[in-house]
Amino acid sequence: MLIKAPRNAMLYEMNQIFLIASLWVILQNFLVTALKIASSTSTIEYTPELITLEDYFTVSSSITNGGVANLFSDSTIDVAGNAETQALINYATHKDLRIIYTVAQVYYRIVARKASGISVITDLKGKNIGTFPGTSAAYFVYKYLASVGLQPSDYTTVPGNICLAAPCGSGTLPYMLAQGQIDALGMWEPMVELAYEALGSSNAIIFQNRTVYREIFNLHSTIEKLNDATTRADIVSFIQSLNQAETAFNNNTSNIWPRVASALGMSTSVLQAVWPVITWNGTLPSDLLDVMVEEDQWVAQTQNRVAMTSSDLANLIDPTVAQDALSSSSRSTSSRQRPDQGQEVLLHLRVVPRLRGQLCLSTVNVVAKVIRGLLIAQWVRLALIVMRIIRNVYSAH
């Protein structure tokens, strides 16, 4: 014989279930971060964004591994970090994409095996060159070798996996070069440096021409995100904080190197060795449009499309976000120098609400974490309630 649980007890248990579930839904909506950033988290170039969130940007935000493509596959992404090559690839089909800030410029290098009979750059004719297809590295190899008269038909590009720290395993490009599976390697750092060290100075030769190409690693957003007043204000504020991180990357390397190395799981000594090929800018380069117009000739071929015009590509660049960040920083600095009584009042009116907002957000996050902890306990209790309901309804005497 089955005995049903008393009606009042059943209602109480069901109310408990709905209460816990409702609190969980509210909390999930409550804990939305101010900015969500997608960036290539296995690159040195992205690390100023990381340091910005850790040291300077007080608003709750997060970085996920990704890049420009995530702006169109995930509507929660507000900002994306990638090289200019990925911007061109995506802008061809997403004309609402915008470049808003340059984080870094990197002067790529080629490392080659002397044992493969290579002593000058033109010796790469007929050789196997490791790189990543469809990336800034592949364009760099094409551009560099074209500058010395070599066409893609004169050499073979070979793909491989990345490696950030020695010893590099089988299938990674530095390993392939050390084992003689390829003759040269053209990539972003630290893979060129790791390959050089694996080969040894007696068997390795480095080629570099800074006038031929440099990667321009930018921040991107979309028209939709930038037209939203709240999101745009958060992005401007983030870039202001990012400028502080860029200053630290230029002037406080003794503090930055170990943190960047730790974040990427790489050797500090290797990071120091490649640091001179990277510049931390904080501004959009004056020749960015010219660079992209030329580069899109190559990108268009890889995508089997017509190259975009200069006027079309000019719309890809939006300097107003960085300008807003710079002008806001300048006003804040000017206001702090020697304000008169009126300026002090204006400064108070402008800064205090922001500080209050940040303090409120910090308090909210702490409270939310406490609530989240309590809700985890409640979910356990919920499971017990459900089990008890089942037992009361179907228990037999």
GROMACS .gro file of C-alpha atoms in nm:
model
  397
    1MET     CA    1   0.000   0.000   0.000
    2LEU     CA    2   0.132   0.347  -0.092
    3ILE     CA    3   0.085   0.642   0.143
    4LYS     CA    4   0.078   0.997   0.004
    5ALA     CA    5   0.260   1.274   0.189
    6PRO     CA    6   0.039   1.534   0.361
    7ARG     CA    7  -0.069   1.810   0.121
    8ASN     CA    8   0.071   2.097   0.332
    9ALA     CA    9   0.410   1.924   0.362
   10MET     CA   10   0.417   1.870  -0.013
   11LEU     CA   11   0.338   2.235  -0.082
   12TYR     CA   12   0.609   2.346   0.159
   13GLU     CA   13   0.869   2.128  -0.010
   14MET     CA   14   0.766   2.249  -0.357
   15ASN     CA   15   0.783   2.612  -0.244
   16GLN     CA   16   1.139   2.547  -0.125
   17ILE     CA   17   1.232   2.414  -0.466
   18PHE     CA   18   1.087   2.716  -0.650
   19LEU     CA   19   1.253   2.957  -0.406
   20ILE     CA   20   1.599   2.809  -0.454
   21ALA     CA   21   1.559   2.791  -0.832
   22SER     CA   22   1.441   3.153  -0.847
   23LEU     CA   23   1.732   3.276  -0.638
   24TRP     CA   24   1.973   3.097  -0.870
   25VAL     CA   25   1.824   3.257  -1.181
   26ILE     CA   26   1.838   3.601  -1.019
   27LEU     CA   27   2.201   3.552  -0.919
   28GLN     CA   28   2.305   3.441  -1.268
   29ASN     CA   29   2.160   3.762  -1.412
   30PHE     CA   30   2.306   3.966  -1.129
   31LEU     CA   31   2.665   3.854  -1.182
   32VAL     CA   32   2.709   3.976  -1.541
   33THR     CA   33   3.057   4.122  -1.588
   34ALA     CA   34   3.096   4.474  -1.725
   35LEU     CA   35   3.320   4.368  -2.013
   36LYS     CA   36   3.387   4.034  -2.172
   37ILE     CA   37   3.705   4.018  -2.378
   38ALA     CA   38   3.818   3.750  -2.624
   39SER     CA   39   4.190   3.747  -2.696
   40SER     CA   40   4.461   3.507  -2.804
   41THR     CA   41   4.573   3.398  -2.458
   42SER     CA   42   4.869   3.195  -2.584
   43THR     CA   43   5.047   3.506  -2.714
   44ILE     CA   44   5.272   3.760  -2.548
   45GLU     CA   45   5.080   4.036  -2.725
   46TYR     CA   46   4.762   3.987  -2.524
   47THR     CA   47   4.924   4.013  -2.180
   48PRO     CA   48   4.876   4.391  -2.130
   49GLU     CA   49   4.504   4.316  -2.128
   50LEU     CA   50   4.559   4.065  -1.848
   51ILE     CA   51   4.772   4.304  -1.640
   52THR     CA   52   4.510   4.575  -1.696
   53LEU     CA   53   4.241   4.360  -1.536
   54GLU     CA   54   4.469   4.260  -1.250
   55ASP     CA   55   4.612   4.604  -1.166
   56TYR     CA   56   4.420   4.894  -1.316
   57PHE     CA   57   4.065   4.822  -1.432
   58THR     CA   58   3.843   4.797  -1.126
   59VAL     CA   59   3.521   4.701  -1.303
   60SER     CA   60   3.441   4.329  -1.303
   61SER     CA   61   3.555   4.186  -1.640
   62SER     CA   62   3.687   3.866  -1.791
   63ILE     CA   63   3.915   3.744  -2.070
   64THR     CA   64   3.844   3.427  -2.264
   65ASN     CA   65   4.066   3.262  -2.525
   66GLY     CA   66   3.963   3.365  -2.874
   67GLY     CA   67   3.977   3.661  -3.107
   68VAL     CA   68   3.789   3.872  -3.359
   69ALA     CA   69   3.569   3.586  -3.480
   70ASN     CA   70   3.420   3.557  -3.131
   71LEU     CA   71   3.258   3.900  -3.169
   72PHE     CA   72   3.025   3.740  -3.424
   73SER     CA   73   2.985   3.392  -3.278
   74ASP     CA   74   2.919   3.505  -2.920
   75SER     CA   75   2.700   3.810  -2.858
   76THR     CA   76   2.834   3.846  -2.502
   77ILE     CA   77   3.184   3.938  -2.626
   78ASP     CA   78   3.243   4.315  -2.621
   79VAL     CA   79   3.610   4.346  -2.720
   80ALA     CA   80   3.851   4.116  -2.905
   81GLY     CA   81   4.228   4.116  -2.944
   82ASN     CA   82   4.397   3.988  -3.263
   83ALA     CA   83   4.647   4.071  -3.533
   84GLU     CA   84   4.541   4.288  -3.826
   85THR     CA   85   4.526   3.979  -4.049
   86GLN     CA   86   4.228   3.840  -3.858
   87ALA     CA   87   4.056   4.177  -3.879
   88LEU     CA   88   4.083   4.165  -4.259
   89ILE     CA   89   3.958   3.806  -4.274
   90ASN     CA   90   3.651   3.887  -4.066
   91TYR     CA   91   3.578   4.236  -4.202
   92ALA     CA   92   3.518   4.090  -4.548
   93THR     CA   93   3.190   3.944  -4.421
   94HIS     CA   94   3.125   4.159  -4.112
   95LYS     CA   95   3.135   4.524  -4.206
   96ASP     CA   96   3.032   4.630  -3.854
   97LEU     CA   97   3.375   4.530  -3.720
   98ARG     CA   98   3.595   4.815  -3.591
   99ILE     CA   99   3.962   4.841  -3.490
  100ILE     CA  100   3.977   5.071  -3.188
  101TYR     CA  101   4.324   5.042  -3.031
  102THR     CA  102   4.671   4.899  -3.093
  103VAL     CA  103   4.814   4.697  -2.807
  104ALA     CA  104   5.147   4.594  -2.962
  105GLN     CA  105   5.354   4.580  -3.278
  106VAL     CA  106   5.584   4.282  -3.329
  107TYR     CA  107   5.869   4.251  -3.576
  108TYR     CA  108   5.864   3.887  -3.681
  109ARG     CA  109   6.176   3.685  -3.757
  110ILE     CA  110   6.275   3.375  -3.952
  111VAL     CA  111   6.513   3.120  -3.802
  112ALA     CA  112   6.675   2.865  -4.033
  113ARG     CA  113   6.904   2.561  -4.015
  114LYS     CA  114   7.255   2.620  -4.140
  115ALA     CA  115   7.277   2.245  -4.190
  116SER     CA  116   7.012   2.279  -4.463
  117GLY     CA  117   7.257   2.487  -4.664
  118ILE     CA  118   7.108   2.820  -4.564
  119SER     CA  119   7.333   3.120  -4.509
  120VAL     CA  120   7.138   3.401  -4.680
  121ILE     CA  121   6.763   3.459  -4.706
  122THR     CA  122   6.748   3.361  -5.075
  123ASP     CA  123   6.874   3.014  -4.980
  124LEU     CA  124   6.518   2.944  -4.864
  125LYS     CA  125   6.428   2.874  -5.227
  126GLY     CA  126   6.318   2.513  -5.252
  127LYS     CA  127   6.304   2.472  -4.875
  128ASN     CA  128   6.028   2.374  -4.629
  129ILE     CA  129   5.926   2.665  -4.405
  130GLY     CA  130   5.716   2.617  -4.095
  131THR     CA  131   5.436   2.867  -4.029
  132PHE     CA  132   5.064   2.896  -3.951
  133PRO     CA  133   4.847   2.918  -4.264
  134GLY     CA  134   4.597   3.203  -4.280
  135THR     CA  135   4.768   3.407  -4.009
  136SER     CA  136   4.994   3.710  -3.977
  137ALA     CA  137   5.290   3.469  -3.966
  138ALA     CA  138   5.201   3.321  -4.305
  139TYR     CA  139   5.168   3.670  -4.451
  140PHE     CA  140   5.503   3.767  -4.300
  141VAL     CA  141   5.676   3.470  -4.469
  142TYR     CA  142   5.511   3.557  -4.800
  143LYS     CA  143   5.596   3.927  -4.772
  144TYR     CA  144   5.955   3.878  -4.657
  145LEU     CA  145   6.042   3.624  -4.925
  146ALA     CA  146   5.866   3.830  -5.193
  147SER     CA  147   6.093   4.120  -5.098
  148VAL     CA  148   6.395   3.912  -5.205
  149GLY     CA  149   6.234   3.783  -5.524
  150LEU     CA  150   6.093   3.449  -5.403
  151GLN     CA  151   5.737   3.355  -5.495
  152PRO     CA  152   5.515   3.104  -5.308
  153SER     CA  153   5.592   2.847  -5.577
  154ASP     CA  154   5.962   2.870  -5.483
  155TYR     CA  155   5.916   2.717  -5.135
  156THR     CA  156   5.676   2.501  -4.933
  157THR     CA  157   5.501   2.616  -4.617
  158VAL     CA  158   5.445   2.348  -4.352
  159PRO     CA  159   5.199   2.383  -4.059
  160GLY     CA  160   5.272   2.274  -3.704
  161ASN     CA  161   5.172   2.326  -3.343
  162ILE     CA  162   5.272   2.609  -3.111
  163CYS     CA  163   5.512   2.581  -2.820
  164LEU     CA  164   5.570   2.836  -2.545
  165ALA     CA  165   5.837   2.664  -2.337
  166ALA     CA  166   6.121   2.417  -2.385
  167PRO     CA  167   6.134   2.128  -2.435
  168CYS     CA  168   5.897   2.155  -2.729
  169GLY     CA  169   5.719   1.830  -2.810
  170SER     CA  170   5.671   1.638  -3.130
  171GLY     CA  171   5.455   1.820  -3.384
  172THR     CA  172   5.547   2.167  -3.262
  173LEU     CA  173   5.725   2.396  -3.506
  174PRO     CA  174   6.043   2.442  -3.294
  175TYR     CA  175   6.071   2.064  -3.256
  176MET     CA  176   6.020   2.011  -3.629
  177LEU     CA  177   6.301   2.255  -3.708
  178ALA     CA  178   6.538   2.102  -3.452
  179GLN     CA  179   6.470   1.755  -3.596
  180GLY     CA  180   6.524   1.865  -3.955
  181GLN     CA  181   6.161   1.808  -4.056
  182ILE     CA  182   6.155   2.166  -4.183
  183ASP     CA  183   6.440   2.395  -4.292
  184ALA     CA  184   6.319   2.725  -4.148
  185LEU     CA  185   6.051   2.875  -3.929
  186GLY     CA  186   5.867   3.207  -3.962
  187MET     CA  187   5.638   3.272  -3.666
  188TRP     CA  188   5.550   3.498  -3.375
  189GLU     CA  189   5.746   3.473  -3.054
  190PRO     CA  190   5.856   3.287  -2.852
  191MET     CA  191   5.863   3.006  -3.109
  192VAL     CA  192   6.143   3.156  -3.317
  193GLU     CA  193   6.356   3.205  -3.005
  194LEU     CA  194   6.280   2.853  -2.878
  195ALA     CA  195   6.376   2.708  -3.216
  196TYR     CA  196   6.697   2.910  -3.219
  197GLU     CA  197   6.793   2.783  -2.875
  198ALA     CA  198   6.704   2.424  -2.967
  199LEU     CA  199   6.925   2.439  -3.276
  200GLY     CA  200   7.211   2.613  -3.100
  201SER     CA  201   7.392   2.919  -3.225
  202SER     CA  202   7.634   2.711  -3.432
  203ASN     CA  203   7.352   2.566  -3.645
  204ALA     CA  204   7.097   2.850  -3.640
  205ILE     CA  205   7.073   3.170  -3.840
  206ILE     CA  206   6.820   3.451  -3.788
  207PHE     CA  207   6.674   3.666  -4.067
  208GLN     CA  208   6.483   3.988  -3.998
  209ASN     CA  209   6.390   4.300  -4.194
  210ARG     CA  210   6.182   4.545  -3.993
  211THR     CA  211   6.091   4.746  -4.302
  212VAL     CA  212   5.911   4.453  -4.463
  213TYR     CA  213   5.644   4.370  -4.206
  214ARG     CA  214   5.538   4.396  -3.845
  215GLU     CA  215   5.234   4.243  -3.680
  216ILE     CA  216   4.986   4.504  -3.552
  217PHE     CA  217   4.796   4.350  -3.262
  218ASN     CA  218   4.475   4.545  -3.209
  219LEU     CA  219   4.164   4.560  -2.997
  220HIS     CA  220   3.837   4.534  -3.188
  221SER     CA  221   3.469   4.585  -3.122
  222THR     CA  222   3.151   4.626  -3.327
  223ILE     CA  223   2.928   4.916  -3.423
  224GLU     CA  224   2.651   4.766  -3.211
  225LYS     CA  225   2.868   4.753  -2.900
  226LEU     CA  226   3.013   5.100  -2.955
  227ASN     CA  227   2.669   5.252  -3.011
  228ASP     CA  228   2.556   5.127  -2.672
  229ALA     CA  229   2.637   5.414  -2.433
  230THR     CA  230   2.707   5.194  -2.132
  231THR     CA  231   2.924   4.945  -2.318
  232ARG     CA  232   3.117   5.221  -2.493
  233ALA     CA  233   3.184   5.396  -2.160
  234ASP     CA  234   3.318   5.068  -2.019
  235ILE     CA  235   3.539   5.015  -2.325
  236VAL     CA  236   3.675   5.371  -2.303
  237SER     CA  237   3.747   5.319  -1.933
  238PHE     CA  238   3.919   4.988  -2.009
  239ILE     CA  239   4.143   5.153  -2.268
  240GLN     CA  240   4.235   5.426  -2.020
  241SER     CA  241   4.345   5.151  -1.780
  242LEU     CA  242   4.519   4.965  -2.064
  243ASN     CA  243   4.726   5.275  -2.132
  244GLN     CA  244   4.855   5.249  -1.775
  245ALA     CA  245   4.952   4.887  -1.835
  246GLU     CA  246   5.129   4.983  -2.159
  247THR     CA  247   5.334   5.236  -1.962
  248ALA     CA  248   5.433   4.962  -1.718
  249PHE     CA  249   5.531   4.733  -2.008
  250ASN     CA  250   5.764   5.004  -2.133
  251ASN     CA  251   5.902   5.136  -1.804
  252ASN     CA  252   5.867   4.868  -1.538
  253THR     CA  253   5.982   4.550  -1.709
  254SER     CA  254   6.140   4.400  -1.397
  255ASN     CA  255   5.790   4.370  -1.252
  256ILE     CA  256   5.618   4.277  -1.578
  257TRP     CA  257   5.851   4.004  -1.710
  258PRO     CA  258   5.795   3.744  -1.438
  259ARG     CA  259   5.419   3.799  -1.442
  260VAL     CA  260   5.391   3.766  -1.820
  261ALA     CA  261   5.617   3.460  -1.819
  262SER     CA  262   5.408   3.300  -1.544
  263ALA     CA  263   5.080   3.373  -1.721
  264LEU     CA  264   5.204   3.207  -2.042
  265GLY     CA  265   5.399   2.927  -1.874
  266MET     CA  266   5.722   3.032  -2.042
  267SER     CA  267   6.077   3.108  -1.932
  268THR     CA  268   6.151   3.461  -1.814
  269SER     CA  269   6.489   3.447  -1.989
  270VAL     CA  270   6.323   3.360  -2.321
  271LEU     CA  271   6.074   3.644  -2.271
  272GLN     CA  272   6.357   3.888  -2.207
  273ALA     CA  273   6.534   3.766  -2.522
  274VAL     CA  274   6.232   3.841  -2.745
  275TRP     CA  275   6.124   4.162  -2.572
  276PRO     CA  276   6.325   4.389  -2.812
  277VAL     CA  277   6.116   4.276  -3.113
  278ILE     CA  278   5.794   4.399  -2.948
  279THR     CA  279   5.681   4.759  -2.908
  280TRP     CA  280   5.396   4.851  -2.674
  281ASN     CA  281   5.218   5.140  -2.840
  282GLY     CA  282   4.885   5.242  -2.698
  283THR     CA  283   4.797   5.432  -3.016
  284LEU     CA  284   4.672   5.343  -3.362
  285PRO     CA  285   4.967   5.356  -3.609
  286SER     CA  286   4.945   5.634  -3.865
  287ASP     CA  287   5.011   5.387  -4.150
  288LEU     CA  288   4.755   5.126  -4.035
  289LEU     CA  289   4.526   5.184  -4.333
  290ASP     CA  290   4.813   5.161  -4.584
  291VAL     CA  291   4.933   4.838  -4.421
  292MET     CA  292   4.588   4.680  -4.443
  293VAL     CA  293   4.524   4.788  -4.801
  294GLU     CA  294   4.843   4.614  -4.909
  295GLU     CA  295   4.791   4.309  -4.687
  296ASP     CA  296   4.435   4.255  -4.805
  297GLN     CA  297   4.568   4.179  -5.152
  298TRP     CA  298   4.716   3.861  -5.000
  299VAL     CA  299   4.423   3.790  -4.766
  300ALA     CA  300   4.178   3.822  -5.057
  301GLN     CA  301   4.368   3.556  -5.250
  302THR     CA  302   4.354   3.316  -4.955
  303GLN     CA  303   3.977   3.375  -4.928
  304ASN     CA  304   3.910   3.365  -5.304
  305ARG     CA  305   3.750   3.709  -5.305
  306VAL     CA  306   3.813   4.056  -5.448
  307ALA     CA  307   4.041   4.277  -5.240
  308MET     CA  308   3.869   4.556  -5.050
  309THR     CA  309   3.928   4.917  -5.148
  310SER     CA  310   4.106   5.178  -4.939
  311SER     CA  311   3.781   5.367  -4.879
  312ASP     CA  312   3.613   5.047  -4.764
  313LEU     CA  313   3.896   4.957  -4.528
  314ALA     CA  314   3.905   5.310  -4.389
  315ASN     CA  315   3.569   5.235  -4.225
  316LEU     CA  316   3.728   4.945  -4.037
  317ILE     CA  317   3.933   5.188  -3.827
  318ASP     CA  318   3.754   5.384  -3.554
  319PRO     CA  319   3.999   5.617  -3.377
  320THR     CA  320   3.731   5.788  -3.167
  321VAL     CA  321   3.735   5.533  -2.884
  322ALA     CA  322   4.108   5.575  -2.822
  323GLN     CA  323   4.067   5.952  -2.862
  324ASP     CA  324   3.792   5.954  -2.599
  325ALA     CA  325   4.012   5.753  -2.363
  326LEU     CA  326   4.308   5.984  -2.419
  327SER     CA  327   4.105   6.303  -2.379
  328SER     CA  328   3.940   6.172  -2.062
  329SER     CA  329   4.282   6.084  -1.919
  330SER     CA  330   4.414   6.428  -2.012
  331ARG     CA  331   4.122   6.603  -1.843
  332SER     CA  332   4.170   6.394  -1.529
  333THR     CA  333   4.542   6.474  -1.521
  334SER     CA  334   4.480   6.844  -1.581
  335SER     CA  335   4.217   6.854  -1.308
  336ARG     CA  336   4.458   6.696  -1.060
  337GLN     CA  337   4.737   6.948  -1.114
  338ARG     CA  338   4.622   7.272  -0.950
  339PRO     CA  339   4.243   7.294  -0.935
  340ASP     CA  340   4.080   7.608  -0.811
  341GLN     CA  341   3.769   7.591  -0.594
  342GLY     CA  342   3.535   7.562  -0.890
  343GLN     CA  343   3.745   7.291  -1.051
  344GLU     CA  344   3.752   7.100  -0.724
  345VAL     CA  345   3.374   7.097  -0.718
  346LEU     CA  346   3.357   6.976  -1.079
  347LEU     CA  347   3.621   6.711  -1.013
  348HIS     CA  348   3.422   6.594  -0.710
  349LEU     CA  349   3.103   6.574  -0.914
  350ARG     CA  350   3.277   6.378  -1.188
  351VAL     CA  351   3.496   6.141  -0.986
  352VAL     CA  352   3.291   6.065  -0.674
  353PRO     CA  353   2.999   5.901  -0.858
  354ARG     CA  354   3.247   5.682  -1.046
  355LEU     CA  355   3.422   5.582  -0.725
  356ARG     CA  356   3.091   5.518  -0.557
  357GLY     CA  357   2.987   5.303  -0.852
  358GLN     CA  358   3.310   5.104  -0.836
  359LEU     CA  359   3.278   5.059  -0.460
  360CYS     CA  360   2.917   4.954  -0.499
  361LEU     CA  361   3.012   4.705  -0.769
  362SER     CA  362   3.290   4.563  -0.552
  363THR     CA  363   3.049   4.529  -0.259
  364VAL     CA  364   2.790   4.370  -0.486
  365ASN     CA  365   3.043   4.115  -0.612
  366VAL     CA  366   3.144   4.020  -0.258
  367VAL     CA  367   2.779   3.980  -0.155
  368ALA     CA  368   2.709   3.784  -0.472
  369LYS     CA  369   2.994   3.544  -0.400
  370VAL     CA  370   2.855   3.487  -0.051
  371ILE     CA  371   2.509   3.426  -0.197
  372ARG     CA  372   2.658   3.188  -0.452
  373GLY     CA  373   2.823   2.991  -0.172
  374LEU     CA  374   2.496   2.974   0.017
  375LEU     CA  375   2.311   2.864  -0.295
  376ILE     CA  376   2.553   2.576  -0.348
  377ALA     CA  377   2.454   2.455  -0.004
  378GLN     CA  378   2.090   2.509  -0.096
  379TRP     CA  379   2.128   2.298  -0.410
  380VAL     CA  380   2.248   2.014  -0.189
  381ARG     CA  381   1.946   2.073   0.033
  382LEU     CA  382   1.725   2.078  -0.277
  383ALA     CA  383   1.847   1.734  -0.377
  384LEU     CA  384   1.762   1.605  -0.031
  385ILE     CA  385   1.414   1.764  -0.049
  386VAL     CA  386   1.345   1.596  -0.384
  387MET     CA  387   1.461   1.263  -0.248
  388ARG     CA  388   1.236   1.310   0.056
  389ILE     CA  389   0.935   1.392  -0.161
  390ILE     CA  390   0.990   1.082  -0.370
  391ARG     CA  391   1.029   0.873  -0.057
  392ASN     CA  392   0.714   1.015   0.105
  393VAL     CA  393   0.503   0.965  -0.205
  394TYR     CA  394   0.618   0.617  -0.289
  395SER     CA  395   0.727   0.470   0.042
  396ALA     CA  396   0.549   0.149   0.129
  397HIS     CA  397   0.433   0.006   0.466
   0.00000   0.00000   0.00000
